[in-house]
Coordinates of N, CA and C and ligand atoms in Angstrom, one line a residue:
X1 N -3.8 19.9 18.4 CA -3.4 18.5 18.4 C -1.9 18.4 18.6
X2 N -1.5 17.8 19.6 CA -0.1 17.6 19.9 C 0.4 16.2 19.6
X3 N 1.7 16.2 19.1 CA 2.3 14.8 18.9 C 2.9 14.3 20.2
X4 N 2.4 13.2 20.6 CA 2.9 12.6 21.9 C 3.9 11.4 21.6
X5 N 4.0 10.5 22.5 CA 5.0 9.5 22.3 C 4.8 8.5 21.1
X6 N 5.9 8.0 20.6 CA 5.9 7.0 19.6 C 5.3 5.7 20.1
X7 N 4.4 5.1 19.4 CA 3.9 3.8 19.8 C 4.3 2.7 19.0
X8 N 4.9 3.0 17.8 CA 5.2 1.9 16.9 C 6.2 2.4 15.9
X9 N 7.2 1.6 15.6 CA 8.1 1.9 14.4 C 8.1 0.7 13.5
X10 N 7.6 0.9 12.3 CA 7.7 -0.2 11.3 C 8.9 0.0 10.4
X11 N 8.9 -0.7 9.3 CA 10.1 -0.7 8.4 C 10.2 0.7 7.7
X12 N 9.0 1.3 7.4 CA 9.0 2.5 6.6 C 8.3 3.7 7.2
X13 N 7.7 3.4 8.4 CA 6.9 4.5 9.0 C 7.0 4.4 10.6
X14 N 6.8 5.6 11.2 CA 6.7 5.6 12.6 C 5.3 6.1 12.9
X15 N 4.7 5.6 14.0 CA 3.4 6.1 14.4 C 3.4 6.7 15.8
X16 N 2.8 7.8 16.0 CA 2.8 8.5 17.3 C 1.4 8.7 17.8
X17 N 1.2 8.7 19.1 CA 0.0 9.1 19.7 C -0.2 10.6 19.6
X18 N -1.4 11.1 19.8 CA -1.6 12.5 19.9 C -2.5 12.8 21.1
X19 N -2.8 14.1 21.3 CA -3.6 14.4 22.5 C -5.1 14.0 22.3
X20 N -5.4 13.7 21.0 CA -6.8 13.1 20.7 C -6.6 11.6 20.7
X21 N -7.3 10.9 21.6 CA -7.2 9.4 21.6 C -7.6 8.7 20.4
X22 N -8.4 9.4 19.5 CA -8.8 8.7 18.3 C -8.0 9.1 17.1
X23 N -6.8 9.8 17.3 CA -6.0 10.2 16.2 C -4.5 9.8 16.4
X24 N -3.9 9.3 15.3 CA -2.5 9.0 15.4 C -1.8 9.9 14.3
X25 N -0.5 10.1 14.5 CA 0.3 10.8 13.5 C 1.3 9.7 12.9
X26 N 1.3 9.6 11.5 CA 2.2 8.7 10.8 C 3.3 9.6 10.3
X27 N 4.5 9.1 10.4 CA 5.7 9.8 10.0 C 6.5 8.9 9.0
X28 N 6.6 9.3 7.8 CA 7.2 8.4 6.8 C 8.7 8.6 6.7
X29 N 9.4 7.4 6.7 CA 10.9 7.4 6.7 C 11.4 7.2 5.3
X30 N 12.7 7.4 5.1 CA 13.4 7.1 3.8 C 13.9 5.6 3.8
X31 N 13.8 4.9 4.9 CA 14.3 3.6 5.0 C 13.5 2.6 4.1
X32 N 14.3 1.8 3.5 CA 13.7 0.8 2.6 C 14.2 -0.6 3.0
X33 N 13.2 -1.6 3.1 CA 13.7 -3.0 3.3 C 13.0 -3.8 2.2
X34 N 13.5 -5.0 2.1 CA 12.9 -6.0 1.2 C 13.2 -7.4 1.8
X35 N 12.4 -8.4 1.3 CA 12.6 -9.7 1.8 C 12.5 -9.8 3.3
X36 N 11.4 -9.2 3.8 CA 11.2 -9.2 5.3 C 12.4 -8.7 6.1
X37 N 12.9 -7.6 5.6 CA 14.0 -6.9 6.3 C 15.4 -7.4 6.1
X38 N 15.5 -8.5 5.3 CA 16.8 -9.1 5.0 C 17.7 -8.1 4.2
X39 N 17.1 -7.3 3.3 CA 17.8 -6.3 2.5 C 17.4 -4.9 3.1
X40 N 18.4 -4.1 3.4 CA 18.1 -2.8 3.9 C 18.8 -1.7 3.1
X41 N 18.2 -0.5 3.1 CA 18.8 0.6 2.4 C 18.0 1.8 2.6
X42 N 18.4 2.9 1.9 CA 17.7 4.2 2.0 C 17.3 4.6 0.6
X43 N 16.1 5.1 0.4 CA 15.7 5.7 -0.8 C 15.5 7.2 -0.5
X44 N 16.4 8.0 -0.9 CA 16.4 9.4 -0.5 C 15.2 10.1 -1.0
X45 N 14.4 10.7 -0.1 CA 13.2 11.5 -0.5 C 12.0 10.6 -0.6
X46 N 12.1 9.3 -0.4 CA 11.0 8.4 -0.5 C 9.8 8.7 0.5
X47 N 10.2 9.1 1.8 CA 9.2 9.4 2.8 C 8.3 10.5 2.4
X48 N 8.8 11.5 1.7 CA 8.0 12.7 1.3 C 7.1 12.2 0.2
X49 N 7.6 11.5 -0.8 CA 6.8 11.1 -1.9 C 5.7 10.1 -1.5
X50 N 6.1 9.1 -0.6 CA 5.1 8.2 -0.2 C 4.0 8.8 0.7
X51 N 4.4 9.8 1.5 CA 3.4 10.5 2.3 C 2.4 11.2 1.4
X52 N 2.9 12.0 0.5 CA 2.1 12.8 -0.4 C 1.3 12.0 -1.4
X53 N 1.9 11.0 -1.9 CA 1.2 10.1 -2.9 C 0.0 9.4 -2.2
X54 N 0.3 8.8 -1.0 CA -0.7 8.1 -0.2 C -1.9 9.0 0.1
X55 N -1.6 10.2 0.5 CA -2.7 11.1 0.9 C -3.5 11.5 -0.3
X56 N -2.8 11.7 -1.5 CA -3.5 12.0 -2.7 C -4.5 10.9 -3.0
X57 N -4.0 9.7 -3.0 CA -4.9 8.6 -3.4 C -6.0 8.3 -2.3
X58 N -5.6 8.5 -1.0 CA -6.6 8.3 0.0 C -7.8 9.2 -0.2
X59 N -7.6 10.4 -0.6 CA -8.6 11.4 -0.9 C -9.5 11.0 -2.1
X60 N -8.8 10.5 -3.1 CA -9.5 9.9 -4.3 C -10.4 8.8 -3.9
X61 N -9.9 7.9 -3.0 CA -10.7 6.8 -2.6 C -11.9 7.2 -1.8
X62 N -11.7 8.2 -0.9 CA -12.9 8.7 -0.2 C -13.9 9.3 -1.2
X63 N -13.5 10.0 -2.2 CA -14.4 10.5 -3.2 C -15.1 9.4 -3.9
X64 N -14.5 8.3 -4.0 CA -15.1 7.1 -4.7 C -15.9 6.3 -3.8
X65 N -16.1 6.7 -2.5 CA -16.9 6.0 -1.6 C -16.2 4.9 -0.7
X66 N -14.9 4.9 -0.8 CA -14.1 3.9 0.0 C -13.6 4.6 1.2
X67 N -14.1 4.3 2.4 CA -13.6 5.0 3.6 C -12.1 4.7 3.9
X68 N -11.4 5.7 4.4 CA -10.0 5.5 4.7 C -9.7 6.1 6.1
X69 N -8.4 5.9 6.5 CA -8.0 6.4 7.8 C -7.5 7.9 7.7
X70 N -7.4 8.4 6.5 CA -6.9 9.7 6.3 C -7.7 10.8 7.0
X71 N -6.9 11.7 7.6 CA -7.6 12.9 8.2 C -7.0 14.2 7.6
X72 N -5.7 14.4 7.7 CA -5.1 15.6 7.3 C -3.5 15.5 7.1
X73 N -3.0 16.0 6.0 CA -1.5 16.1 5.9 C -1.0 17.2 6.8
X74 N 0.0 16.9 7.6 CA 0.5 17.9 8.5 C 1.8 18.5 8.1
X75 N 2.6 17.7 7.4 CA 3.9 18.2 6.9 C 4.4 17.3 5.7
X76 N 5.6 17.6 5.2 CA 6.0 16.8 4.1 C 6.0 15.3 4.4
X77 N 6.3 14.9 5.6 CA 6.4 13.5 6.0 C 5.4 13.0 7.0
X78 N 4.5 13.9 7.5 CA 3.6 13.6 8.6 C 2.2 13.7 8.2
X79 N 1.4 12.8 8.6 CA -0.1 12.8 8.3 C -0.9 12.4 9.6
X80 N -1.9 13.1 9.8 CA -2.9 12.8 10.9 C -3.8 11.7 10.3
X81 N -4.0 10.7 11.1 CA -4.9 9.6 10.6 C -5.8 9.2 11.8
X82 N -6.9 8.5 11.4 CA -7.7 7.9 12.4 C -7.0 6.7 13.1
X83 N -7.2 6.6 14.4 CA -6.7 5.5 15.1 C -7.4 4.2 14.6
X84 N -6.6 3.2 14.2 CA -7.2 2.0 13.7 C -6.5 0.8 14.4
X85 N -7.2 -0.3 14.5 CA -6.4 -1.5 14.8 C -6.3 -2.3 13.5
X86 N -5.1 -2.5 13.1 CA -4.9 -3.1 11.8 C -5.4 -4.5 11.7
X87 N -6.1 -4.9 10.6 CA -6.5 -6.2 10.4 C -5.2 -6.9 9.9
X88 N -4.8 -8.0 10.5 CA -3.5 -8.6 10.2 C -3.5 -9.4 8.9
X89 N -4.0 -8.7 7.8 CA -4.0 -9.3 6.5 C -3.4 -8.4 5.5
X90 N -2.5 -8.9 4.7 CA -2.0 -8.1 3.5 C -2.9 -8.5 2.4
X91 N -3.5 -7.5 1.7 CA -4.4 -7.8 0.7 C -3.8 -7.4 -0.6
X92 N -3.6 -8.4 -1.5 CA -2.8 -8.1 -2.8 C -3.8 -8.3 -4.0
X93 N -3.8 -7.3 -4.8 CA -4.6 -7.4 -6.0 C -3.6 -7.4 -7.2
X94 N -3.8 -8.2 -8.1 CA -2.9 -8.3 -9.3 C -3.7 -8.2 -10.6
X95 N -3.2 -7.3 -11.5 CA -3.8 -7.2 -12.8 C -3.0 -7.9 -13.9
X96 N -1.7 -8.1 -13.6 CA -0.7 -8.6 -14.5 C 0.3 -9.5 -13.7
X97 N 0.8 -10.6 -14.2 CA 1.7 -11.5 -13.5 C 3.0 -10.8 -13.2
X98 N 3.5 -11.0 -12.0 CA 4.8 -10.4 -11.6 C 5.2 -11.0 -10.2
X99 N 6.4 -10.7 -9.8 CA 6.8 -11.0 -8.5 C 6.5 -12.4 -8.0
X100 N 6.0 -12.5 -6.8 CA 5.8 -13.9 -6.2 C 4.8 -14.7 -7.0
X101 N 3.8 -14.1 -7.7 CA 2.9 -14.8 -8.5 C 3.6 -15.6 -9.6
X102 N 4.4 -14.8 -10.3 CA 5.2 -15.4 -11.4 C 6.1 -16.6 -10.9
X103 N 6.7 -16.3 -9.8 CA 7.6 -17.3 -9.2 C 6.8 -18.6 -8.8
X104 N 5.8 -18.3 -8.0 CA 5.0 -19.5 -7.4 C 4.4 -20.4 -8.4
X105 N 3.9 -19.8 -9.5 CA 3.1 -20.6 -10.5 C 4.0 -20.8 -11.7
X106 N 5.2 -20.4 -11.7 CA 6.2 -20.7 -12.8 C 5.8 -20.1 -14.1
X107 N 5.3 -18.9 -14.1 CA 5.0 -18.2 -15.3 C 5.8 -16.9 -15.5
X108 N 5.9 -16.4 -16.7 CA 6.6 -15.2 -16.9 C 5.9 -14.0 -16.3
X109 N 6.6 -12.9 -16.2 CA 6.0 -11.7 -15.7 C 5.4 -11.0 -16.9
X110 N 4.3 -10.3 -16.7 CA 3.8 -9.4 -17.8 C 2.5 -10.0 -18.5
X111 N 2.0 -11.2 -18.0 CA 0.8 -11.7 -18.5 C -0.4 -10.9 -18.0
X112 N -1.2 -10.4 -18.9 CA -2.3 -9.5 -18.5 C -3.5 -10.4 -18.2
X113 N -4.0 -10.4 -17.0 CA -5.2 -11.2 -16.6 C -6.5 -10.7 -17.2
X114 N -7.4 -11.6 -17.5 CA -8.7 -11.2 -17.9 C -9.5 -10.5 -16.8
X115 N -9.2 -10.9 -15.6 CA -9.9 -10.2 -14.4 C -8.8 -10.1 -13.3
X116 N -8.9 -9.1 -12.5 CA -7.9 -9.0 -11.4 C -8.1 -10.2 -10.4
X117 N -6.9 -10.5 -9.8 CA -7.0 -11.6 -8.7 C -6.8 -10.9 -7.4
X118 N -7.2 -11.6 -6.3 CA -7.0 -11.1 -4.9 C -6.4 -12.3 -4.1
X119 N -5.5 -11.9 -3.3 CA -4.9 -12.9 -2.3 C -4.7 -12.3 -1.0
X120 N -4.6 -13.1 0.0 CA -4.3 -12.6 1.4 C -3.0 -13.2 1.9
X121 N -2.3 -12.4 2.7 CA -1.2 -13.0 3.5 C -1.4 -12.6 4.9
X122 N -1.0 -13.5 5.8 CA -1.1 -13.3 7.2 C 0.1 -12.4 7.6
X123 N -0.3 -11.2 8.1 CA 0.7 -10.1 8.4 C 1.5 -10.6 9.7
X124 N 2.6 -11.2 9.5 CA 3.4 -11.7 10.6 C 4.9 -11.8 10.2
X125 N 5.7 -10.9 10.7 CA 7.1 -10.9 10.4 C 7.8 -12.3 10.8
X126 N 7.5 -12.8 12.0 CA 8.2 -14.0 12.4 C 7.8 -15.2 11.4
X127 N 6.6 -15.2 10.9 CA 6.2 -16.3 10.0 C 6.5 -15.9 8.5
X128 N 7.0 -14.7 8.2 CA 7.3 -14.3 6.9 C 6.0 -14.1 6.0
X129 N 5.0 -13.6 6.6 CA 3.7 -13.2 5.9 C 3.2 -14.4 5.0
X130 N 2.9 -15.5 5.6 CA 2.4 -16.7 4.8 C 1.1 -16.4 4.1
X131 N 1.0 -16.9 2.9 CA -0.2 -16.8 2.0 C -1.3 -17.6 2.8
X132 N -2.5 -17.1 2.8 CA -3.6 -17.9 3.3 C -4.9 -17.5 2.6
X133 N -5.9 -18.4 2.7 CA -7.2 -18.1 2.1 C -8.2 -17.7 3.1
X134 N -9.4 -17.4 2.7 CA -10.4 -16.8 3.6 C -10.8 -17.7 4.7
X135 N -10.8 -19.0 4.5 CA -11.1 -20.0 5.5 C -10.1 -20.0 6.6
X136 N -8.8 -19.9 6.2 CA -7.7 -19.8 7.1 C -7.8 -18.6 8.0
X137 N -8.2 -17.5 7.3 CA -8.3 -16.2 8.0 C -9.4 -16.3 9.1
X138 N -10.5 -16.9 8.7 CA -11.6 -17.1 9.6 C -11.2 -18.0 10.8
X139 N -10.5 -19.1 10.4 CA -10.1 -20.1 11.5 C -9.2 -19.4 12.5
X140 N -8.3 -18.6 12.0 CA -7.4 -17.8 12.8 C -8.0 -16.6 13.5
X141 N -9.3 -16.4 13.2 CA -10.0 -15.2 13.7 C -9.3 -13.9 13.5
X142 N -8.7 -13.8 12.2 CA -8.1 -12.5 11.9 C -9.1 -11.5 11.5
X143 N -10.3 -11.9 11.0 CA -11.4 -11.0 10.6 C -12.6 -11.9 10.6
X144 N -13.8 -11.2 10.6 CA -15.0 -11.9 10.4 C -15.4 -12.1 8.9
X145 N -16.3 -12.9 8.7 CA -16.8 -13.2 7.3 C -17.2 -11.8 6.6
X146 N -18.0 -11.1 7.4 CA -18.5 -9.8 6.9 C -17.3 -8.8 6.6
X147 N -16.4 -8.8 7.5 CA -15.2 -7.9 7.3 C -14.4 -8.3 6.1
X148 N -14.3 -9.6 5.9 CA -13.5 -10.1 4.7 C -14.3 -9.7 3.4
X149 N -15.6 -9.8 3.4 CA -16.4 -9.4 2.3 C -16.3 -7.9 2.0
X150 N -16.3 -7.1 3.1 CA -16.1 -5.6 2.9 C -14.7 -5.3 2.4
X151 N -13.7 -6.0 2.9 CA -12.3 -5.8 2.5 C -12.2 -6.1 1.0
X152 N -12.8 -7.2 0.5 CA -12.7 -7.6 -0.9 C -13.3 -6.6 -1.8
X153 N -14.5 -6.1 -1.3 CA -15.3 -5.1 -2.1 C -14.4 -3.8 -2.2
X154 N -13.9 -3.4 -1.1 CA -13.1 -2.1 -1.1 C -11.8 -2.3 -2.0
X155 N -11.2 -3.5 -1.8 CA -9.9 -3.7 -2.5 C -10.1 -3.7 -4.1
X156 N -11.2 -4.3 -4.6 CA -11.4 -4.2 -6.0 C -11.8 -2.8 -6.4
X157 N -12.5 -2.1 -5.6 CA -12.9 -0.7 -5.9 C -11.6 0.2 -5.9
X158 N -10.7 -0.1 -5.0 CA -9.4 0.7 -5.1 C -8.7 0.4 -6.4
X159 N -8.7 -0.9 -6.8 CA -8.1 -1.2 -8.1 C -8.7 -0.5 -9.2
X160 N -10.0 -0.4 -9.3 CA -10.7 0.4 -10.4 C -10.2 1.8 -10.4
X161 N -10.2 2.5 -9.3 CA -9.8 3.9 -9.2 C -8.3 4.1 -9.6
X162 N -7.5 3.2 -9.0 CA -6.0 3.4 -9.1 C -5.6 3.1 -10.6
X163 N -6.1 2.0 -11.1 CA -5.8 1.5 -12.4 C -6.1 2.6 -13.5
X164 N -7.3 3.1 -13.3 CA -7.8 4.2 -14.3 C -6.9 5.4 -14.2
X165 N -6.6 5.8 -12.9 CA -5.8 7.0 -12.7 C -4.4 6.8 -13.4
X166 N -3.8 5.7 -13.0 CA -2.4 5.5 -13.5 C -2.4 5.4 -15.1
X167 N -3.4 4.8 -15.6 CA -3.5 4.6 -17.1 C -3.4 6.0 -17.7
X168 N -4.1 7.0 -17.1 CA -4.1 8.3 -17.7 C -2.8 9.0 -17.5
X169 N -1.9 8.5 -16.7 CA -0.6 9.0 -16.5 C 0.5 8.2 -17.4
X170 N 0.0 7.3 -18.2 CA 0.9 6.5 -19.0 C 1.6 5.5 -18.1
X171 N 1.0 5.0 -17.0 CA 1.6 4.1 -16.1 C 0.6 2.9 -16.0
X172 N 1.1 1.7 -16.1 CA 0.3 0.5 -15.9 C 0.4 0.0 -14.5
X173 N -0.7 -0.2 -13.8 CA -0.8 -0.7 -12.5 C -0.8 -2.2 -12.6
X174 N 0.4 -2.8 -12.2 CA 0.6 -4.3 -12.3 C -0.1 -5.0 -11.1
X175 N 0.3 -4.6 -9.9 CA -0.3 -5.2 -8.7 C 0.0 -4.2 -7.5
X176 N -0.6 -4.5 -6.4 CA -0.4 -3.7 -5.2 C -0.9 -4.4 -4.0
X177 N -0.4 -3.9 -2.8 CA -0.8 -4.5 -1.5 C -1.5 -3.4 -0.7
X178 N -2.6 -3.8 -0.1 CA -3.4 -2.9 0.8 C -3.4 -3.5 2.2
X179 N -3.6 -2.6 3.2 CA -4.0 -3.0 4.5 C -5.2 -2.2 5.0
X180 N -6.0 -2.9 5.8 CA -7.2 -2.3 6.3 C -7.2 -2.3 7.8
X181 N -7.9 -1.3 8.4 CA -8.0 -1.2 9.9 C -9.4 -1.1 10.3
X182 N -9.6 -1.2 11.6 CA -10.9 -1.0 12.2 C -10.9 0.2 13.1
X183 N -11.8 1.1 12.9 CA -11.9 2.3 13.7 C -12.8 2.0 14.9
X184 N -12.9 3.0 15.8 CA -13.6 2.8 17.1 C -15.0 2.3 17.0
X185 N -15.7 2.7 15.9 CA -17.1 2.2 15.8 C -17.2 0.8 15.2
X186 N -16.0 0.2 14.9 CA -16.0 -1.2 14.4 C -16.0 -1.3 12.9
X187 N -16.1 -0.1 12.2 CA -16.1 -0.2 10.7 C -14.7 -0.3 10.2
X188 N -14.7 -0.9 8.9 CA -13.4 -1.2 8.2 C -13.1 0.1 7.4
X189 N -11.8 0.5 7.5 CA -11.3 1.6 6.6 C -10.0 1.2 6.0
X190 N -9.7 1.7 4.8 CA -8.4 1.5 4.1 C -7.4 2.3 5.0
X191 N -6.3 1.6 5.3 CA -5.2 2.2 6.1 C -3.8 2.1 5.4
X192 N -2.8 2.2 6.1 CA -1.4 2.1 5.6 C -1.2 3.0 4.4
X193 N -0.5 2.6 3.3 CA -0.1 3.5 2.3 C -0.4 2.9 0.9
X194 N -0.4 3.8 -0.1 CA -0.5 3.5 -1.5 C 0.6 4.3 -2.2
X195 N 1.7 3.6 -2.5 CA 2.9 4.3 -2.9 C 3.7 3.3 -3.8
X196 N 4.9 3.8 -4.4 CA 5.7 2.9 -5.2 C 6.4 1.8 -4.3
X197 N 6.3 1.9 -3.0 CA 6.7 0.8 -2.1 C 5.7 -0.4 -2.2
X198 N 4.5 0.0 -2.4 CA 3.4 -1.0 -2.2 C 2.7 -1.4 -3.5
X199 N 3.1 -0.7 -4.6 CA 2.5 -1.0 -5.9 C 3.6 -1.3 -6.9
X200 N 3.3 -2.2 -7.9 CA 4.2 -2.3 -9.1 C 3.6 -1.4 -10.2
X201 N 4.4 -0.5 -10.7 CA 4.0 0.5 -11.6 C 5.0 0.4 -12.8
X202 N 4.5 0.2 -14.0 CA 5.3 0.1 -15.2 C 5.0 1.2 -16.2
X203 N 6.0 1.8 -16.8 CA 5.7 2.7 -17.9 C 4.9 2.0 -18.9
X204 N 3.8 2.6 -19.4 CA 2.8 1.8 -20.2 C 3.5 1.5 -21.6
X205 N 4.4 2.4 -22.1 CA 5.0 2.2 -23.4 C 6.2 1.3 -23.3
X206 N 7.1 1.6 -22.4 CA 8.4 0.9 -22.4 C 8.4 -0.3 -21.4
X207 N 7.4 -0.3 -20.5 CA 7.4 -1.3 -19.4 C 8.5 -1.2 -18.4
X208 N 9.2 0.0 -18.5 CA 10.2 0.3 -17.5 C 9.6 0.3 -16.1
X209 N 10.3 -0.3 -15.1 CA 9.8 -0.4 -13.7 C 10.0 1.0 -13.0
X210 N 8.9 1.4 -12.4 CA 8.9 2.8 -11.8 C 8.5 2.6 -10.3
X211 N 9.0 1.6 -9.6 CA 8.6 1.3 -8.3 C 9.7 0.6 -7.5
X212 N 9.4 0.1 -6.3 CA 10.4 -0.5 -5.4 C 11.1 -1.7 -5.9
X213 N 10.6 -2.4 -7.0 CA 11.3 -3.5 -7.6 C 12.7 -3.1 -8.0
X214 N 12.9 -1.8 -8.3 CA 14.3 -1.3 -8.7 C 15.2 -1.4 -7.5
X215 N 14.7 -1.3 -6.3 CA 15.5 -1.5 -5.1 C 15.6 -3.0 -4.8
X216 N 14.5 -3.7 -4.8 CA 14.5 -5.2 -4.5 C 15.5 -5.9 -5.4
X217 N 15.5 -5.5 -6.7 CA 16.3 -6.2 -7.7 C 17.6 -5.5 -8.0
X218 N 18.0 -4.5 -7.2 CA 19.3 -3.8 -7.4 C 19.5 -3.3 -8.9
X219 N 18.4 -2.6 -9.4 CA 18.4 -2.2 -10.7 C 19.0 -0.8 -10.9
X220 N 19.1 -0.1 -9.7 CA 19.6 1.3 -9.8 C 18.4 2.3 -10.2
X221 N 18.7 3.5 -10.2 CA 17.7 4.5 -10.6 C 16.4 4.5 -9.7
X222 N 16.6 4.1 -8.5 CA 15.4 4.0 -7.6 C 14.8 5.4 -7.3
X223 N 15.6 6.3 -6.9 CA 15.1 7.7 -6.6 C 14.4 8.3 -7.8
X224 N 15.1 8.1 -9.0 CA 14.5 8.7 -10.2 C 13.2 8.1 -10.5
X225 N 13.0 6.9 -10.3 CA 11.7 6.2 -10.6 C 10.6 6.8 -9.7
X226 N 10.9 6.9 -8.4 CA 9.9 7.5 -7.5 C 9.6 8.9 -7.9
X227 N 10.6 9.7 -8.2 CA 10.4 11.1 -8.7 C 9.5 11.1 -9.9
X228 N 9.8 10.2 -10.8 CA 9.1 10.2 -12.1 C 7.6 9.9 -11.9
X229 N 7.2 8.9 -11.1 CA 5.8 8.6 -10.9 C 5.1 9.8 -10.1
X230 N 5.9 10.4 -9.2 CA 5.3 11.5 -8.5 C 5.0 12.7 -9.4
X231 N 6.0 12.9 -10.3 CA 5.8 14.0 -11.3 C 4.6 13.7 -12.2
X232 N 4.4 12.5 -12.7 CA 3.3 12.2 -13.5 C 2.0 12.3 -12.8
X233 N 2.0 11.9 -11.5 CA 0.8 12.0 -10.7 C 0.4 13.5 -10.5
X234 N 1.4 14.3 -10.2 CA 1.1 15.8 -10.0 C 0.6 16.4 -11.3
X235 N 1.3 16.1 -12.4 CA 0.9 16.7 -13.7 C -0.5 16.3 -14.1
X236 N -0.9 15.1 -13.8 CA -2.3 14.7 -14.1 C -3.3 15.4 -13.2
X237 N -2.9 15.6 -12.0 CA -3.8 16.2 -11.0 C -4.0 17.7 -11.4
X238 N -3.0 18.3 -12.0 CA -3.1 19.7 -12.4 C -4.0 19.9 -13.6
X239 N -4.3 18.9 -14.3 CA -5.1 19.0 -15.6 C -6.6 19.1 -15.2
Ligands
TMP301 P1 4.7 -10.0 -4.5 O1 4.6 -10.2 -5.9 O2 6.1 -9.9 -4.0 O3 3.8 -10.9 -3.7 O4 4.2 -8.5 -4.2 C1 2.9 -8.1 -4.7 C2 2.7 -6.6 -4.4 O5 2.7 -6.3 -3.0 C3 3.8 -5.7 -5.0 O6 3.1 -4.6 -5.6 C4 4.6 -5.3 -3.8 C5 3.7 -5.4 -2.7 N1 4.3 -5.8 -1.4 C6 4.3 -5.0 -0.3 O7 3.8 -3.9 -0.4 N2 4.8 -5.5 0.8 C7 5.4 -6.7 0.9 O8 5.9 -7.0 2.0 C8 5.4 -7.5 -0.2 C9 6.0 -8.9 -0.2 C10 4.8 -7.0 -1.4

């Protein structure tokens, strides 16, 4: 399998074609952005951590019966994945109030919900990823009813696996964002990444933030936070 030309460069990753038309290579960067690219920076070593953490969790999801785009880790920053067409929806699951939820509804951060919530945003940089509901997604033909049902089922299942895993590491899973793709046979698979860029992770005891909010909110200690969650993930895996 050979790496061919780059077909896409996102804010945190590049995607390359390969000699296999059904496989892409994802290459994780250290670049960090927030607020739709308005804030830019570098988190040294982030690409390596996000690549390895994502692959670790993708394999856990497969084991739990959730299909993913993961094929094989190729290097510290590169992973072979199935070619997907991304469903243009950001799928956000929340267990605890934080971020845009707290702001939109005028509540404090840290309220533990009785049951997780799900919401969708339309993945569109020019429109700034507007929030939408299932009816809007259907009207815009972003996905079919069946695909949305599958995505919801998988997203809550990811939450169950991820929340339980992090709890065993002394980390509280506050919320996270997923993206799904369609492979050549038309089926839906989990794609993109699962990392401190896309999850809010708080130390269970101190509630210290161990994720990208440290970058978004200029809190400092960003690299240390990523290294800390990676260390806890690996330590748990070794048990
Ligand atoms: P929010 O509270 O800002 O809506 O973010 C919810 C979760 O989604 C949080 O874990 C961060 C993640 N997220 C992304 O991965 N990408 C994004 O562009 C945004 C806005 C949030």
